[in-house]
Short mmCIF file of C-alpha atoms in Angstrom, two decimals:
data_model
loop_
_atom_site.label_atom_id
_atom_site.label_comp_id
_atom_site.label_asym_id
_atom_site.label_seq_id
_atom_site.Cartn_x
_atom_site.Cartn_y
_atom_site.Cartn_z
CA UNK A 1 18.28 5.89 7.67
CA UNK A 2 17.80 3.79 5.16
CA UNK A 3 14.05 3.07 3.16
CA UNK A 4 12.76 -0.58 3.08
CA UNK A 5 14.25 -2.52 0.15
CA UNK A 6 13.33 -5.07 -2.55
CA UNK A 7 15.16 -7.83 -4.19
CA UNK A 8 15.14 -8.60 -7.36
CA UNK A 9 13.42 -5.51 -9.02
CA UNK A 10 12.09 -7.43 -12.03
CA UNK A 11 11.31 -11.11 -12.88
CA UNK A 12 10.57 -13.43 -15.42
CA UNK A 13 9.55 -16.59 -14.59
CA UNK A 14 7.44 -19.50 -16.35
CA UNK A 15 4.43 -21.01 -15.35
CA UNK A 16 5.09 -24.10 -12.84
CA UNK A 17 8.32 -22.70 -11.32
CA UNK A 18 8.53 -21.05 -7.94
CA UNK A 19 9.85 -17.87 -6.89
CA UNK A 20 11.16 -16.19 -3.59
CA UNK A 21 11.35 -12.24 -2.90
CA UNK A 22 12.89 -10.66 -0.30
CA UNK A 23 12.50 -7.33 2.01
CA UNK A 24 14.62 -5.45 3.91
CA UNK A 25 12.73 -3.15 6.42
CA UNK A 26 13.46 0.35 7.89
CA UNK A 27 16.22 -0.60 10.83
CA UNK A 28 14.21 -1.27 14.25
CA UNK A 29 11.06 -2.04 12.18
CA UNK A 30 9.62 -5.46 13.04
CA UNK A 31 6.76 -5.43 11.25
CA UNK A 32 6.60 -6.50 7.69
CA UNK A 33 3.53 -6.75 5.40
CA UNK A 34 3.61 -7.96 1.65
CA UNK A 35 1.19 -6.79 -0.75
CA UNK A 36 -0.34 -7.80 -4.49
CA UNK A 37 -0.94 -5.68 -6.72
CA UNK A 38 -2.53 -6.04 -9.99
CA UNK A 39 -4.80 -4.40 -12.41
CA UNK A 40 -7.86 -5.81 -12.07
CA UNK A 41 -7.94 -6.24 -8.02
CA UNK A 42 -5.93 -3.37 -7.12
CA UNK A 43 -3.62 -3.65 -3.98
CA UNK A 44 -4.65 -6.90 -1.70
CA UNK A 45 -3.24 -7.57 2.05
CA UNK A 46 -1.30 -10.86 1.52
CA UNK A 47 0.33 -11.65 4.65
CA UNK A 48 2.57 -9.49 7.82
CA UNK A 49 5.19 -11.06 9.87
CA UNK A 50 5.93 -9.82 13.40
CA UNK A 51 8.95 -10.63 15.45
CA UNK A 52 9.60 -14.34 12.90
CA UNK A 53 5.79 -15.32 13.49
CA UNK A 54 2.59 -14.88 11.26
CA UNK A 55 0.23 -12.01 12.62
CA UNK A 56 -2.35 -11.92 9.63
CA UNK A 57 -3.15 -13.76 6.45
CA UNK A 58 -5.14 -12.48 3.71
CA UNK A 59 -7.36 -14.75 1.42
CA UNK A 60 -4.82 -15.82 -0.93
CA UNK A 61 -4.04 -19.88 -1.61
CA UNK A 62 -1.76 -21.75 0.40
CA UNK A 63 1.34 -21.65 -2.90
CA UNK A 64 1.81 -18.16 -1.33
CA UNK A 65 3.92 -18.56 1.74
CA UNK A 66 6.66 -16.20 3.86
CA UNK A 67 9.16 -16.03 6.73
CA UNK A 68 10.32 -13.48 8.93
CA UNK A 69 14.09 -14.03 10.04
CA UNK A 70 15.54 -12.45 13.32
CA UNK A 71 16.80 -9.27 11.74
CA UNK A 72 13.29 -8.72 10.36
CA UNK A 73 14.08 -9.55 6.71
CA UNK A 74 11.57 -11.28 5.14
CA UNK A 75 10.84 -13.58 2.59
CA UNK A 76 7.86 -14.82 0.32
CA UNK A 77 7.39 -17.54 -1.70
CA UNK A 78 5.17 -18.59 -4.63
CA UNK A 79 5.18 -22.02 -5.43
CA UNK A 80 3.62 -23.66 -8.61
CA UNK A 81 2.70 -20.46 -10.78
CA UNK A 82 -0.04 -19.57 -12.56
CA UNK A 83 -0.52 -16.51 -14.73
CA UNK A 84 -2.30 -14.68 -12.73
CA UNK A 85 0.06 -14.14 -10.32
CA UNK A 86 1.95 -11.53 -12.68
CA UNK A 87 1.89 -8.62 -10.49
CA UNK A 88 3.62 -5.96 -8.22
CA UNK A 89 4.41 -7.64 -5.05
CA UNK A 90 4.86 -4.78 -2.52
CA UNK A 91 6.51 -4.74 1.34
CA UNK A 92 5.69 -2.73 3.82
CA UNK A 93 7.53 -1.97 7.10
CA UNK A 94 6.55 -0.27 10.31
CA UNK A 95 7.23 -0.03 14.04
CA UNK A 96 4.88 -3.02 15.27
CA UNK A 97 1.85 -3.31 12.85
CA UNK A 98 -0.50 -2.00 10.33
CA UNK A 99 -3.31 -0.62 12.17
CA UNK A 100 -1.92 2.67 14.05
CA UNK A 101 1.66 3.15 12.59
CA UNK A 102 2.77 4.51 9.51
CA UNK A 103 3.83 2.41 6.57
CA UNK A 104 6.64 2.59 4.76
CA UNK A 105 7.13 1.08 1.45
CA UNK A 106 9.47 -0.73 -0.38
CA UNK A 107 9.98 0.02 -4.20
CA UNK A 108 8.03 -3.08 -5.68
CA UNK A 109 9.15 -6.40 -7.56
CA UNK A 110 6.79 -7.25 -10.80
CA UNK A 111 6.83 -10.18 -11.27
CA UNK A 112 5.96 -11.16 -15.24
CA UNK A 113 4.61 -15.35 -15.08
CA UNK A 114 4.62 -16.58 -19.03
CA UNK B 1 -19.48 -3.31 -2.42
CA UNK B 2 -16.14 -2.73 -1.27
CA UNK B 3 -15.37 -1.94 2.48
CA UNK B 4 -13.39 1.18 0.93
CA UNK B 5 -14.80 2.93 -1.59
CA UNK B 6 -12.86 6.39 -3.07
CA UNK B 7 -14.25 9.18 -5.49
CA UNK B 8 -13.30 10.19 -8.26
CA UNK B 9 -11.74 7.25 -10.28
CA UNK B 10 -9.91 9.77 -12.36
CA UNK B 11 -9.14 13.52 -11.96
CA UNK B 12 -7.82 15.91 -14.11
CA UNK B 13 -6.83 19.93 -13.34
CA UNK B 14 -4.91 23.04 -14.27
CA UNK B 15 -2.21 23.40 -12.14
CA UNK B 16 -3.09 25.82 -8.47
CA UNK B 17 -6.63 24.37 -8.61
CA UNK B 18 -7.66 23.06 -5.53
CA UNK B 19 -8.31 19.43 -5.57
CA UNK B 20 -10.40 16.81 -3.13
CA UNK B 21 -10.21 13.48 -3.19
CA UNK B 22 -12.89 11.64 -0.94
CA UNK B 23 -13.01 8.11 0.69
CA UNK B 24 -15.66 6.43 2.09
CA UNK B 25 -15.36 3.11 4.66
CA UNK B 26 -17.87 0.38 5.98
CA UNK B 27 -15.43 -1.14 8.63
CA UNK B 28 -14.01 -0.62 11.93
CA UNK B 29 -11.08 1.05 11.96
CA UNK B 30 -8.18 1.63 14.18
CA UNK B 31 -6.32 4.52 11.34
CA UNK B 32 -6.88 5.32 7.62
CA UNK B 33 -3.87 6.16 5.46
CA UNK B 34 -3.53 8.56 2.62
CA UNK B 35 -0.41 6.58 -0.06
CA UNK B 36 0.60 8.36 -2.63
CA UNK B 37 1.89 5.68 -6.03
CA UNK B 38 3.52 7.40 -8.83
CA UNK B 39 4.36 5.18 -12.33
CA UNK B 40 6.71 3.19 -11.55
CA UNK B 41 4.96 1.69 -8.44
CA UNK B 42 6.75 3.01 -5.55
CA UNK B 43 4.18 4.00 -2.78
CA UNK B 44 4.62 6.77 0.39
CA UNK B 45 2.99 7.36 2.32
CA UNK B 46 1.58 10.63 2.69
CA UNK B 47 -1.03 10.66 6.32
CA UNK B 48 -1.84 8.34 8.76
CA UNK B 49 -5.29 9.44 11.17
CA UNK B 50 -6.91 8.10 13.54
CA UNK B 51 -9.20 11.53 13.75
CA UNK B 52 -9.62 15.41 13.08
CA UNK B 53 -7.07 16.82 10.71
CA UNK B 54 -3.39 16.56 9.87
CA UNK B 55 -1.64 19.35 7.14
CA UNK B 56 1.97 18.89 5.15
CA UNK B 57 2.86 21.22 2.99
CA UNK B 58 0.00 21.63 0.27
CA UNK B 59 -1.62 18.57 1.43
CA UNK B 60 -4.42 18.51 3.91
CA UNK B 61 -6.73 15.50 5.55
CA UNK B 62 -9.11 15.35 7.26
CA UNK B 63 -11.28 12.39 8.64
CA UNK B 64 -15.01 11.64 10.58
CA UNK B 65 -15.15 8.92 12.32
CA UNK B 66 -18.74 9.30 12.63
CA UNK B 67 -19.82 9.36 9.34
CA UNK B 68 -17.11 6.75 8.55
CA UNK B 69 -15.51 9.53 5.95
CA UNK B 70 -12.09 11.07 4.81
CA UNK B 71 -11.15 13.51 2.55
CA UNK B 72 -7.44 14.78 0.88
CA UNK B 73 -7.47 17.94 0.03
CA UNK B 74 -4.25 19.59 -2.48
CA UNK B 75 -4.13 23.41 -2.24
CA UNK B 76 -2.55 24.96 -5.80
CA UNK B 77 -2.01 21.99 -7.14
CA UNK B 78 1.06 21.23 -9.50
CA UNK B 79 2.17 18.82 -12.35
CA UNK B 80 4.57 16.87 -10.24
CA UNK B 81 1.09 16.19 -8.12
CA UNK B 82 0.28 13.93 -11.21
CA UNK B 83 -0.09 9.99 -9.02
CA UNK B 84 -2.65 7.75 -8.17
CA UNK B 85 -3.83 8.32 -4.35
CA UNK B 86 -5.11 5.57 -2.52
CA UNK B 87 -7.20 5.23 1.06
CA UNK B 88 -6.24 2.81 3.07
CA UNK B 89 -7.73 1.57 6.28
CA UNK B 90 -6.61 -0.42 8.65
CA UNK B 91 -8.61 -2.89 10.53
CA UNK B 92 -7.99 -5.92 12.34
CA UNK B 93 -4.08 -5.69 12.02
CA UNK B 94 -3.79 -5.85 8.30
CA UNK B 95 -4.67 -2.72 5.38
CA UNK B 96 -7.26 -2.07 2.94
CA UNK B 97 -7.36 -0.42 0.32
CA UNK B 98 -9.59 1.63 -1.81
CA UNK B 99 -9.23 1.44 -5.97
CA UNK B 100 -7.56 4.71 -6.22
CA UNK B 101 -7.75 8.34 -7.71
CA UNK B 102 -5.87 9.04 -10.99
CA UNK B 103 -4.70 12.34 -10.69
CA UNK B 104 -3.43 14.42 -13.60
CA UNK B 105 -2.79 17.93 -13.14
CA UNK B 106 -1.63 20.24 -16.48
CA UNK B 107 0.17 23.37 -16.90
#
């Protein structure tokens, strides 16, 4: 079966521009979660997607958005950005949710901002 | 203070030491999962419990749901242990996560 995938790997972008990620989960998963990660705050919760609806946000500003589409890919979005939003962004996939069923990971995109 | 704290920040060891890792929670939780991030970035993950004890391989965890406590335990430890192990708890359908254990272990 295959793991949970990320595309693109690596990207540059500049500061003001906007930029979309996607993630493929684990077949029959239809729960996705995204994830930042940077040095200084470690790995935060950003948002999970359940069957093309929002389940749980995480306190990040409103230029960070996603979508779920019917075949449980997923999609976020950073509008307008800043610096500080260099990081690894992260998905996660599992059965139905993050509280009692594993995670599985997808390899990561970092995202450089300049 | 964080809702998951973990101890050590760093760790270093001779390879077949025995190693613990400990983590420490201030929330409700419905599981806590043991990841497992080598450089690079890509995470596994390595337990998910909800209570008592789970074993793979060299790897052991255990958890108290009492005392709000979990530990990860790596019998005869080896270089290709060498990763940064994070907690992570879930509560109120979303993960979070501790600041991680550096773990370096030398031939």
């Amino acid at each position: 079966k295959a793991g949970v995938t990320q595309t693109p790997r690596y990207l540059i972008k500049t500061r003001g521009q906007q930029v979309t990620l996607s993630c493929s989960p684990i077949s029959g998963h239809r729960s996705v979660s995204w994830y930042q990660q940077t040095p200084g705050q470690g790995l935060q919760f950003l948002f999970e997607y359940f069957s093309e609806t929002q389940r749980n946000k995480g306190n990040f500003p409103g230029r960070f958005s996603g979508r779920q589409f019917s075949n449980s890919r997923s999609e976020m979005n950073v509008s307008t950005l800043e610096l500080g939003d260099s990081a690894l962004y992260l998905c996660a996939s599992s059965w139905t949710g993050t509280r009692i069923y594993e995670q599985y990971f997808g390899p990561g995109t970092r995202l450089t901002v300049t | 203070k964080n809702e998951v704290e973990q101890s050590p920040q760093n760790l270093t060891a001779q390879e077949g030491e025995f190693i613990t890792i400990n983590c420490s929670y201030s929330v409700g939780i419905s599981a806590l999962h043991w990841l497992q991030q080598h450089p690079g970035g890509g995470i596994v993950s390595l337990f998910m419990l909800s209570s008592g004890k789970k074993k793979h391989g060299r790897l052991i965890a255990t958890i108290n749901i009492q005392e709000k406590h979990s530990s990860l335990h790596i019998t005869a430890s080896h270089p290709r242990d060498s990763a940064v192990y994070i907690c992570a708890v879930g509560s109120t359908d979303k993960l979070i996560f501790g600041t991680g254990t550096r773990l370096q272990v030398f031939p």
